[in-house]
Coordinates of C-alpha atoms in Angstrom, one line a residue:
Chain A
X1 CA -17.4 29.4 -14.7
X2 CA -19.3 26.2 -14.0
X3 CA -18.4 25.0 -17.5
X4 CA -14.7 25.7 -16.9
X5 CA -14.8 23.8 -13.6
X6 CA -16.7 20.8 -15.1
X7 CA -14.4 20.8 -18.1
X8 CA -11.3 20.8 -15.8
X9 CA -12.7 17.9 -13.7
X10 CA -13.3 16.0 -17.0
X11 CA -9.7 16.5 -18.0
X12 CA -8.5 15.5 -14.5
X13 CA -10.5 12.3 -14.6
X14 CA -9.0 11.4 -18.0
X15 CA -5.5 12.1 -16.8
X16 CA -6.0 10.1 -13.7
X17 CA -7.0 7.0 -15.7
X18 CA -4.2 7.4 -18.2
X19 CA -1.7 8.1 -15.4
X20 CA -2.8 4.9 -13.5
X21 CA -2.4 3.0 -16.8
X22 CA 1.1 4.3 -17.2
X23 CA 1.9 3.4 -13.6
X24 CA 1.3 -0.2 -14.5
X25 CA 4.5 -0.4 -16.6
X26 CA 7.9 0.3 -15.3
X27 CA 8.9 2.2 -18.4
X28 CA 6.1 4.8 -18.2
X29 CA 5.4 4.8 -14.5
X30 CA 7.3 7.9 -13.6
X31 CA 5.5 9.9 -16.3
X32 CA 2.2 8.6 -15.0
X33 CA 2.6 10.0 -11.5
X34 CA 3.9 13.3 -12.8
X35 CA 0.8 13.8 -15.0
X36 CA -1.5 12.7 -12.2
X37 CA 0.2 15.2 -9.9
X38 CA -0.4 18.0 -12.4
X39 CA -4.0 17.0 -12.7
X40 CA -4.5 17.1 -8.9
X41 CA -3.1 20.7 -8.9
X42 CA -5.5 21.7 -11.6
X43 CA -8.5 20.2 -9.8
X44 CA -7.5 22.0 -6.6
X45 CA -7.1 25.3 -8.3
X46 CA -10.4 25.3 -10.2
X47 CA -12.3 24.2 -7.1
X48 CA -11.5 27.6 -5.5
X49 CA -13.8 29.0 -8.2
X50 CA -16.7 26.8 -7.3
X51 CA -19.9 28.7 -6.5
X52 CA -20.4 26.6 -3.3
X53 CA -17.2 28.2 -2.0
X54 CA -17.2 31.7 -3.4
X55 CA -21.0 32.5 -3.5
X56 CA -21.6 32.2 0.2
X57 CA -21.8 34.7 3.1
X58 CA -18.7 33.4 4.8
X59 CA -16.7 32.9 1.6
X60 CA -13.7 34.9 2.8
X61 CA -13.3 33.1 6.1
X62 CA -13.8 29.7 4.4
X63 CA -11.3 30.4 1.7
X64 CA -8.7 31.4 4.2
X65 CA -9.5 28.3 6.3
X66 CA -9.1 26.1 3.1
X67 CA -5.7 27.6 2.3
X68 CA -4.6 27.2 5.9
X69 CA -5.7 23.6 6.0
X70 CA -4.1 22.7 2.7
X71 CA -0.9 24.3 3.9
X72 CA -0.9 22.5 7.2
X73 CA -2.0 19.0 5.9
X74 CA -0.1 19.2 2.7
X75 CA 3.0 20.6 4.4
X76 CA 3.1 17.9 7.0
X77 CA 2.6 15.2 4.4
X78 CA 5.3 16.7 2.1
X79 CA 7.7 16.8 5.0
X80 CA 7.0 13.3 6.3
X81 CA 6.8 11.8 2.8
X82 CA 10.2 13.2 1.8
X83 CA 12.1 12.0 4.9
X84 CA 10.6 8.5 5.4
X85 CA 13.0 5.6 4.7
X86 CA 12.2 3.4 1.8
X87 CA 11.8 0.5 4.2
X88 CA 9.1 2.4 6.1
X89 CA 7.1 3.3 3.1
X90 CA 4.3 0.8 3.6
X91 CA 3.1 2.3 6.8
X92 CA 3.3 5.8 5.3
X93 CA 1.0 4.7 2.5
X94 CA -1.3 3.3 5.2
X95 CA -1.3 6.7 7.0
X96 CA -2.0 8.8 3.9
X97 CA -4.7 6.4 2.9
X98 CA -6.2 6.7 6.3
X99 CA -6.2 10.5 5.9
X100 CA -8.2 10.1 2.7
X101 CA -10.7 7.9 4.4
X102 CA -11.0 10.4 7.2
X103 CA -11.5 13.2 4.7
X104 CA -14.4 11.3 3.0
X105 CA -16.0 10.6 6.4
X106 CA -15.7 14.2 7.5
X107 CA -17.3 15.4 4.2
X108 CA -20.2 13.1 5.0
X109 CA -20.3 14.6 8.6
X110 CA -20.6 18.1 7.3
X111 CA -23.4 17.1 4.9
X112 CA -25.2 15.2 7.6
X113 CA -24.9 18.1 10.1
X114 CA -26.3 20.5 7.5
X115 CA -29.1 18.2 6.7
X116 CA -29.9 17.8 10.4
X117 CA -30.3 21.5 11.0
X118 CA -32.4 21.9 7.8
X119 CA -34.5 18.9 8.8
X120 CA -35.2 20.2 12.3
X121 CA -36.1 23.6 10.9
X122 CA -38.5 22.1 8.4
X123 CA -39.5 19.3 10.7
X124 CA -38.7 16.6 8.2
X125 CA -35.9 14.1 8.3
X126 CA -32.4 13.7 6.7
X127 CA -33.6 11.4 4.0
X128 CA -36.1 14.0 2.8
X129 CA -33.6 16.9 3.0
X130 CA -30.8 15.1 1.1
X131 CA -32.9 12.8 -1.1
X132 CA -32.9 9.1 -0.4
X133 CA -30.1 8.3 -2.9
X134 CA -27.8 10.9 -1.6
X135 CA -28.6 10.1 2.0
X136 CA -27.9 6.3 1.5
X137 CA -24.6 6.8 -0.4
X138 CA -23.5 9.6 2.0
X139 CA -24.0 7.4 5.1
X140 CA -22.4 4.4 3.4
X141 CA -19.4 6.5 2.5
X142 CA -19.3 7.7 6.0
X143 CA -19.1 4.1 7.4
X144 CA -16.5 3.0 4.9
X145 CA -14.4 6.1 5.2
X146 CA -14.4 6.1 9.0
X147 CA -13.4 2.4 9.2
X148 CA -10.7 3.0 6.6
X149 CA -9.5 6.0 8.7
X150 CA -9.2 4.3 12.1
X151 CA -8.1 0.9 10.6
X152 CA -5.3 2.5 8.6
X153 CA -4.0 4.4 11.6
X154 CA -3.8 1.0 13.5
X155 CA -2.1 -0.6 10.5
X156 CA 0.4 2.3 10.5
X157 CA 1.0 1.9 14.2
X158 CA 1.5 -1.8 14.0
X159 CA 3.9 -1.6 11.0
X160 CA 5.8 1.2 12.6
X161 CA 6.3 -0.9 15.7
X162 CA 4.3 1.4 18.0
X163 CA 1.6 -1.2 18.7
X164 CA 2.3 -4.8 19.2
X165 CA -0.9 -6.2 20.7
X166 CA -2.9 -8.5 18.5
X167 CA -5.6 -9.1 21.1
X168 CA -7.7 -6.6 22.8
X169 CA -10.8 -8.4 24.1
X170 CA -11.9 -12.0 24.6
X171 CA -14.2 -13.1 21.7
X172 CA -13.0 -10.2 19.6
X173 CA -14.7 -11.4 16.5
X174 CA -18.1 -11.7 18.3
X175 CA -17.6 -8.2 19.7
X176 CA -16.7 -6.9 16.3
X177 CA -19.9 -8.4 14.8
X178 CA -22.0 -6.8 17.5
X179 CA -20.4 -3.4 16.9
X180 CA -20.9 -3.8 13.2
X181 CA -24.6 -4.5 13.7
X182 CA -25.0 -1.5 16.1
X183 CA -23.2 0.7 13.5
X184 CA -25.6 -0.4 10.8
X185 CA -28.5 0.2 13.2
X186 CA -27.5 3.7 13.9
X187 CA -26.8 4.3 10.2
X188 CA -30.5 3.4 9.5
X189 CA -31.7 5.6 12.3
X190 CA -29.8 8.6 11.0
X191 CA -31.6 8.2 7.7
X192 CA -35.0 8.7 9.4
X193 CA -33.9 11.2 12.1
X194 CA -33.4 14.9 12.3
X195 CA -31.2 15.1 15.5
X196 CA -27.5 15.2 16.2
X197 CA -27.1 12.4 18.8
X198 CA -27.3 9.3 16.5
X199 CA -24.8 10.8 14.1
X200 CA -22.2 11.2 16.9
X201 CA -22.8 7.7 18.2
X202 CA -22.6 6.4 14.6
X203 CA -19.2 7.9 13.9
X204 CA -17.9 6.8 17.3
X205 CA -19.0 3.2 16.6
X206 CA -17.5 3.1 13.1
X207 CA -14.2 4.4 14.5
X208 CA -14.1 1.7 17.1
X209 CA -15.0 -0.9 14.5
X210 CA -12.1 0.1 12.3
X211 CA -9.7 -0.3 15.2
X212 CA -11.1 -3.6 16.4
X213 CA -11.1 -5.1 12.9
X214 CA -7.4 -4.3 12.4
X215 CA -5.9 -5.1 15.8
X216 CA -6.0 -8.9 15.4
X217 CA -4.5 -8.9 11.9
X218 CA -0.9 -10.4 11.8
X219 CA 2.1 -8.5 10.7
X220 CA 2.6 -10.6 7.5
X221 CA -0.9 -9.9 6.4
X222 CA -0.7 -6.1 6.8
X223 CA -0.1 -5.4 3.1
X224 CA -3.4 -7.0 2.2
X225 CA -5.2 -5.0 4.8
X226 CA -3.6 -1.7 3.7
X227 CA -4.5 -2.5 0.1
X228 CA -8.1 -3.3 1.2
X229 CA -8.4 0.0 3.1
X230 CA -7.0 1.7 0.0
X231 CA -9.8 0.2 -2.1
X232 CA -12.3 1.1 0.6
X233 CA -11.2 4.7 0.8
X234 CA -11.6 4.9 -3.0
X235 CA -15.1 3.6 -2.7
X236 CA -15.9 6.1 0.1
X237 CA -14.5 9.0 -2.0
X238 CA -16.7 7.8 -4.9
X239 CA -19.8 7.8 -2.8
X240 CA -19.1 11.2 -1.3
X241 CA -18.5 12.4 -4.9
X242 CA -22.0 11.4 -5.6
X243 CA -23.3 13.3 -2.6
X244 CA -21.5 16.5 -3.8
X245 CA -22.3 15.8 -7.5
X246 CA -18.6 15.8 -8.3
X247 CA -17.8 13.7 -11.3
X248 CA -14.0 13.7 -10.8
X249 CA -14.4 12.3 -7.3
X250 CA -16.9 9.6 -8.5
X251 CA -14.6 8.4 -11.3
X252 CA -11.3 8.6 -9.5
X253 CA -12.9 7.0 -6.3
X254 CA -14.6 4.1 -8.1
X255 CA -11.6 3.4 -10.3
X256 CA -9.4 3.1 -7.2
X257 CA -12.1 1.1 -5.5
X258 CA -12.2 -1.5 -8.2
X259 CA -8.4 -1.4 -9.0
X260 CA -7.7 -1.7 -5.3
X261 CA -10.0 -4.6 -4.8
X262 CA -8.3 -6.5 -7.6
X263 CA -4.9 -5.6 -6.2
X264 CA -5.9 -6.8 -2.8
X265 CA -7.0 -10.1 -4.3
X266 CA -3.7 -10.4 -6.3
X267 CA -1.7 -9.8 -3.2
X268 CA -3.6 -12.3 -1.2
X269 CA -3.1 -14.9 -3.9
X270 CA 0.6 -14.1 -4.1
X271 CA 0.8 -14.8 -0.3
X272 CA -1.3 -17.9 -0.5
X273 CA -4.0 -16.3 1.7
X274 CA -7.6 -15.4 1.1
X275 CA -8.9 -12.1 2.2
X276 CA -11.3 -13.6 4.8
X277 CA -8.4 -15.7 6.1
X278 CA -6.5 -12.5 6.7
X279 CA -9.2 -11.2 9.0
X280 CA -10.1 -14.3 10.9
X281 CA -6.8 -16.1 11.3
X282 CA -3.1 -15.5 11.3
X283 CA 0.0 -17.4 10.2
X284 CA 2.3 -18.0 13.2
X285 CA -0.2 -17.0 15.8
X286 CA -0.2 -20.6 17.0
X287 CA 3.4 -21.4 17.6
X288 CA 4.7 -23.9 15.0
X289 CA 4.6 -27.2 16.7
X290 CA 5.9 -29.2 13.8
X291 CA 8.8 -31.1 15.4
X292 CA 12.2 -30.6 13.9
X293 CA 12.5 -34.0 12.4
X294 CA 16.0 -35.1 11.3
X295 CA 17.1 -31.7 10.2
X296 CA 20.8 -32.6 10.3
X297 CA 23.6 -30.1 10.6
X298 CA 24.0 -26.6 9.2
X299 CA 27.3 -26.3 7.3
X300 CA 29.1 -23.0 7.8
X301 CA 31.2 -21.3 5.1
X302 CA 33.6 -18.4 5.3
X303 CA 33.2 -15.2 3.2
X304 CA 36.5 -15.9 1.5
X305 CA 35.4 -19.3 0.1
X306 CA 31.9 -18.1 -0.7
X307 CA 33.5 -15.2 -2.7
X308 CA 35.7 -17.6 -4.7
X309 CA 32.7 -19.8 -5.4
X310 CA 30.7 -16.9 -6.8
X311 CA 33.5 -15.4 -8.7
X312 CA 34.1 -18.5 -10.7
X313 CA 30.4 -19.3 -11.2
X314 CA 28.7 -19.1 -14.5
X315 CA 25.4 -17.9 -13.0
X316 CA 24.6 -16.4 -9.7
X317 CA 21.0 -15.7 -8.6
X318 CA 20.5 -13.4 -5.6
X319 CA 17.4 -13.9 -3.5
X320 CA 16.9 -10.9 -1.3
X321 CA 14.5 -10.8 1.6
X322 CA 13.4 -8.2 4.1
X323 CA 16.4 -9.0 6.3
X324 CA 18.6 -7.5 3.6
X325 CA 16.7 -4.2 3.8
X326 CA 16.8 -4.2 7.6
X327 CA 20.6 -4.6 7.4
X328 CA 20.7 -1.9 4.7
X329 CA 22.8 -4.3 2.7
X330 CA 21.2 -3.6 -0.7
X331 CA 23.9 -1.1 -1.8
X332 CA 26.7 -3.6 -0.9
X333 CA 24.9 -6.3 -2.8
X334 CA 24.7 -4.1 -5.9
X335 CA 28.4 -3.4 -5.6
X336 CA 29.0 -7.2 -5.4
X337 CA 26.8 -7.7 -8.4
X338 CA 28.8 -5.2 -10.5
X339 CA 32.1 -6.9 -9.5
X340 CA 30.8 -10.3 -10.5
X341 CA 29.4 -8.9 -13.7
X342 CA 32.9 -7.6 -14.5
X343 CA 34.2 -11.1 -14.1
X344 CA 31.7 -12.4 -16.7
X345 CA 29.3 -14.0 -14.2
X346 CA 25.7 -13.7 -15.1
X347 CA 23.9 -12.2 -12.1
X348 CA 20.1 -12.2 -11.7
X349 CA 17.9 -11.1 -8.8
X350 CA 14.9 -13.3 -8.0
X351 CA 12.0 -11.7 -6.2
X352 CA 9.3 -13.6 -4.5
X353 CA 5.9 -11.9 -4.7
X354 CA 5.9 -11.2 -1.0
X355 CA 9.5 -10.4 -0.5
X356 CA 9.7 -7.2 1.6
X357 CA 6.7 -5.9 3.5
X358 CA 4.4 -6.0 0.5
X359 CA 4.4 -7.2 -3.1
X360 CA 6.8 -5.1 -5.1
X361 CA 8.4 -3.6 -2.0
X362 CA 11.7 -5.4 -2.6
X363 CA 11.8 -4.1 -6.2
X364 CA 11.6 -0.6 -4.8
X365 CA 14.4 -1.3 -2.3
X366 CA 16.7 -2.7 -5.0
X367 CA 15.8 0.1 -7.3
X368 CA 16.9 2.5 -4.5
X369 CA 20.3 0.8 -4.5
X370 CA 20.6 1.3 -8.2
X371 CA 19.8 -2.2 -9.5
X372 CA 18.2 -1.9 -12.9
X373 CA 14.8 -3.5 -13.1
X374 CA 15.7 -5.7 -16.0
X375 CA 18.1 -7.7 -13.8
X376 CA 15.2 -8.4 -11.5
X377 CA 13.0 -11.5 -12.2
X378 CA 9.6 -12.5 -10.8
X379 CA 9.2 -16.0 -9.3
X380 CA 7.6 -17.5 -12.4
X381 CA 10.3 -16.2 -14.7
X382 CA 13.3 -17.4 -12.7
X383 CA 12.2 -20.7 -11.1
X384 CA 13.2 -22.8 -14.1
X385 CA 16.7 -21.1 -14.1
X386 CA 17.7 -22.5 -10.7
X387 CA 18.7 -25.8 -12.3
X388 CA 21.4 -24.1 -14.3
X389 CA 22.5 -21.8 -11.5
X390 CA 25.9 -22.3 -9.9
X391 CA 25.2 -20.3 -6.8
X392 CA 22.0 -19.1 -5.3
X393 CA 22.7 -16.4 -2.7
X394 CA 20.0 -16.0 -0.2
X395 CA 20.2 -12.9 1.9
X396 CA 17.8 -12.1 4.6
X397 CA 15.1 -14.3 3.1
X398 CA 13.8 -17.4 4.7
X399 CA 10.2 -18.5 4.3
X400 CA 10.1 -17.7 0.5
X401 CA 12.8 -20.4 -0.1
X402 CA 11.4 -23.0 2.4
X403 CA 11.0 -26.2 0.5
X404 CA 8.6 -27.6 3.1
X405 CA 6.0 -25.3 1.5
X406 CA 6.1 -27.9 -1.3
X407 CA 6.8 -31.1 0.5
X408 CA 5.4 -31.0 4.0
X409 CA 1.6 -30.8 4.1
X410 CA 1.7 -30.2 7.9
X411 CA 3.7 -27.1 7.5
X412 CA 1.9 -23.8 8.0
X413 CA 3.5 -22.6 4.8
X414 CA 2.3 -25.6 2.8
X415 CA 0.9 -24.5 -0.6
X416 CA 2.7 -21.1 -0.7
X417 CA 4.6 -20.8 -4.0
X418 CA 8.4 -20.6 -3.3
X419 CA 11.6 -19.8 -5.1
X420 CA 13.3 -23.2 -5.9
X421 CA 16.8 -22.1 -4.7
X422 CA 17.3 -25.7 -3.5
X423 CA 17.6 -26.8 -7.2
X424 CA 20.9 -24.8 -7.6
X425 CA 24.3 -26.4 -7.5
X426 CA 25.2 -24.4 -4.4
X427 CA 23.1 -22.4 -2.0
X428 CA 24.8 -19.7 0.2
X429 CA 22.6 -18.3 2.9
X430 CA 23.6 -15.1 4.6
X431 CA 21.8 -15.1 8.0
X432 CA 22.2 -13.4 11.3
X433 CA 21.7 -16.5 13.4
X434 CA 20.2 -19.9 13.5
X435 CA 16.6 -18.8 14.3
X436 CA 13.5 -19.4 12.2
X437 CA 11.8 -16.9 9.8
X438 CA 8.9 -14.5 10.1
X439 CA 6.4 -17.4 10.3
X440 CA 8.4 -19.2 12.9
X441 CA 8.8 -22.3 10.7
X442 CA 12.0 -24.4 10.4
X443 CA 13.6 -24.2 7.0
X444 CA 15.0 -27.6 5.7
X445 CA 16.9 -25.7 3.0
X446 CA 19.4 -24.6 5.6
X447 CA 20.2 -28.2 6.3
X448 CA 20.4 -29.4 2.7
X449 CA 23.6 -30.9 1.4
X450 CA 24.3 -28.2 -1.2
X451 CA 23.6 -25.4 1.3
X452 CA 26.3 -23.4 3.2
X453 CA 25.6 -20.9 5.8
X454 CA 27.4 -17.6 6.0
X455 CA 26.5 -16.3 9.4
X456 CA 26.6 -12.6 10.2
X457 CA 25.1 -9.2 9.7
X458 CA 23.9 -8.8 6.1
X459 CA 25.9 -5.7 5.4
X460 CA 29.1 -7.0 6.9
X461 CA 28.8 -10.3 5.1
X462 CA 28.2 -8.6 1.8
X463 CA 31.2 -6.4 2.4
X464 CA 33.3 -9.5 3.2
X465 CA 32.2 -11.1 -0.1
X466 CA 33.2 -7.9 -2.0
X467 CA 36.6 -8.0 -0.4
X468 CA 36.9 -11.7 -1.3
X469 CA 36.0 -11.2 -4.9
X470 CA 38.3 -8.1 -5.2
X471 CA 41.3 -10.0 -3.9
X472 CA 41.0 -12.5 -6.8
X473 CA 41.7 -9.8 -9.4
Chain B
X1 CA -24.9 17.5 -11.4
X2 CA -24.9 13.8 -11.9
X3 CA -28.0 12.0 -10.8
X4 CA -29.7 8.6 -10.6
X5 CA -29.1 6.4 -13.6
X6 CA -26.3 8.5 -15.1
X7 CA -24.4 8.0 -11.9
X8 CA -25.0 4.3 -12.0
X9 CA -23.5 4.1 -15.5
X10 CA -20.5 6.1 -14.3
X11 CA -20.0 3.8 -11.3
X12 CA -20.2 0.8 -13.6
X13 CA -17.8 2.1 -16.3
X14 CA -15.3 3.4 -13.7
X15 CA -15.4 0.0 -12.0
X16 CA -14.5 -1.8 -15.2
X17 CA -11.8 0.8 -16.0
X18 CA -10.1 0.2 -12.7
X19 CA -10.3 -3.6 -13.1
X20 CA -8.8 -3.4 -16.6
X21 CA -5.9 -1.1 -15.6
X22 CA -4.7 -3.4 -12.9
X23 CA -5.3 -6.8 -14.4
X24 CA -2.0 -7.0 -16.3
X25 CA 0.3 -5.3 -13.9
X26 CA 3.6 -7.1 -13.0
X27 CA 4.2 -7.9 -9.3
X28 CA 7.2 -5.6 -9.3
X29 CA 4.8 -2.6 -9.5
X30 CA 2.2 -3.7 -6.9
X31 CA 3.5 -1.4 -4.2
X32 CA 4.0 1.7 -6.4
X33 CA 0.7 1.2 -8.0
X34 CA -1.0 0.8 -4.6
X35 CA 0.7 4.0 -3.6
X36 CA -0.3 5.6 -6.9
X37 CA -4.0 4.7 -6.5
X38 CA -3.8 5.9 -2.9
X39 CA -2.7 9.3 -4.4
X40 CA -5.5 9.3 -7.0
X41 CA -8.2 9.1 -4.3
X42 CA -6.6 12.1 -2.8
X43 CA -9.0 13.9 -5.2
X44 CA -11.2 13.8 -2.0
X45 CA -9.4 17.1 -1.3
X46 CA -11.7 18.7 -3.8
X47 CA -14.8 17.5 -2.0
X48 CA -13.3 18.5 1.3
X49 CA -12.8 22.0 0.0
X50 CA -16.4 22.2 -1.0
X51 CA -17.5 20.7 2.4
X52 CA -15.6 23.5 4.1
X53 CA -17.0 26.0 1.6
X54 CA -20.6 25.2 2.4
X55 CA -20.0 25.1 6.2
X56 CA -22.5 27.5 7.9
X57 CA -21.4 27.5 11.5
X58 CA -18.3 27.0 13.6
X59 CA -18.9 23.2 14.2
X60 CA -19.3 22.6 10.5
X61 CA -16.2 24.8 9.8
X62 CA -14.1 22.8 12.3
X63 CA -15.1 19.5 10.7
X64 CA -14.7 20.9 7.2
X65 CA -11.3 22.2 8.2
X66 CA -10.4 18.7 9.4
X67 CA -11.6 17.3 6.0
X68 CA -9.4 19.6 4.0
X69 CA -6.4 18.9 6.3
X70 CA -6.8 15.2 5.9
X71 CA -7.6 15.4 2.2
X72 CA -4.5 17.5 1.5
X73 CA -2.4 15.0 3.5
X74 CA -3.7 12.2 1.4
X75 CA -3.0 14.0 -1.9
X76 CA 0.4 15.4 -1.1
X77 CA 1.7 12.4 0.9
X78 CA 0.4 10.0 -1.8
X79 CA 2.2 12.0 -4.4
X80 CA 5.5 12.3 -2.6
X81 CA 5.9 8.7 -1.7
X82 CA 4.8 7.4 -5.2
X83 CA 7.1 9.8 -6.9
X84 CA 10.0 8.8 -4.7
X85 CA 9.5 5.1 -5.5
X86 CA 9.0 5.5 -9.2
X87 CA 11.9 7.9 -9.6
X88 CA 14.2 4.9 -8.7
X89 CA 13.0 2.6 -11.4
X90 CA 15.5 2.6 -14.2
X91 CA 16.6 0.3 -16.9
X92 CA 20.1 -0.9 -17.4
X93 CA 19.9 -0.1 -21.1
X94 CA 19.7 3.6 -20.5
X95 CA 21.9 4.0 -17.4
X96 CA 24.4 1.4 -16.5
X97 CA 25.9 3.2 -13.5
X98 CA 23.5 3.2 -10.6
X99 CA 24.3 4.2 -7.2

């Protein structure tokens, strides 16, 4: 039986790695998740045969409890995952990730509680009962998992608009540092103790620490935090895998831990932020004081004229931003794209690395509307094309096309790579109003000579453009 | 059982594997891949089941129950959102009519 279980875990680990590899290419990605899903089912089923579960006195009760918990937790996740809007996916990822961190922490809690009762019975301490390696990794996994749990829940609440405060206490960073020190102190005391109290305090402190770390993080930086917590949960799972002697958990956890760390780094680079920056500062927290120097006038255009301009263009590049998704205009934009395509206009989509709420989010939103991924270009691949572009259509995007990121060293955006929409012959910007973007920074593109503003709701504007193009045929 | 040095080797190799998998991924797949790796650490469910299995008293059973509940949420939720995202990726060569 043990051989069967171990062999299954081995297969599961292999499939997870191959599945993740497949998920890193759009062609094979779907297959990757389906295989990984099957592997997860296999792992869950064989675990029911594990001697730790079936060879105990309370096996029947525990098996019933396990099935009940899987049904409740899995059922809720299935229900919520199926009905969440694509725009809201980032916070759901945060929530499910938090649950994983919580699971790792609670595994550690069970192990520590058992060790405590053994230790007080044998008048030893936790380190002796578990072995020093298991005790250390178990406690480390508990800290990391707990922080990831409470931090992810805060990230979910902030992204979901349930929590708007970014400040809780004065000298937040100092308080955080003190709590972190206290948490480590209690972690060490657990190692040498045989009583319950420090364990309870330890988990409480780690919970508070996760909350306090995440509260000050700005909305734009949330993807980096979620990705970081994802990596941390992986690490915690790997450590608890060591505690339980479970190879599948170790391999899957550590693979995610390292992949997630790299992904976090890549995201931070794409957003021109460093990971430490994300924790200790925030773009737009200090109101942009850069005076609006000689901005000039915004020039308005009507949908009718914009439609004609686009219908007779040789190449149109569409630059979507989160505003498009909020207006639910992506389906209309795809319809417009097809109409233009029928007229022989070459249409491309240009995606900034941080378009949407996290890198790649905009691709998912466009994919939902039916835009094939080979019409969608990354920033590096499209930027040279703007010089030969007749019309760049900016919809719901702002900071990612702000030329002051290149030209104005006093701008908070300075240094962020941008899409060079300003190089096109014409720029049409669909925008709700005259306000500034997510970062609160003025955008000189809107005042440029070749830029025309099409004011209005994204969906309505897209619809008007469709009508304008249709009337021409 | 995996112990001591053997575990250290597994940690190291798994670390390199994860790094290698991600290093060449296009930006367009960052979100799905994050979601996918979020699903993969849902394997914590297996550990949670064992934690509940070895629980000896009511307190441990309650905590173990919570572990399985959260672990199952991670695994199932991670799967559902990743699958929903990746389902939508299609190439214009295969299907020209989206919608």
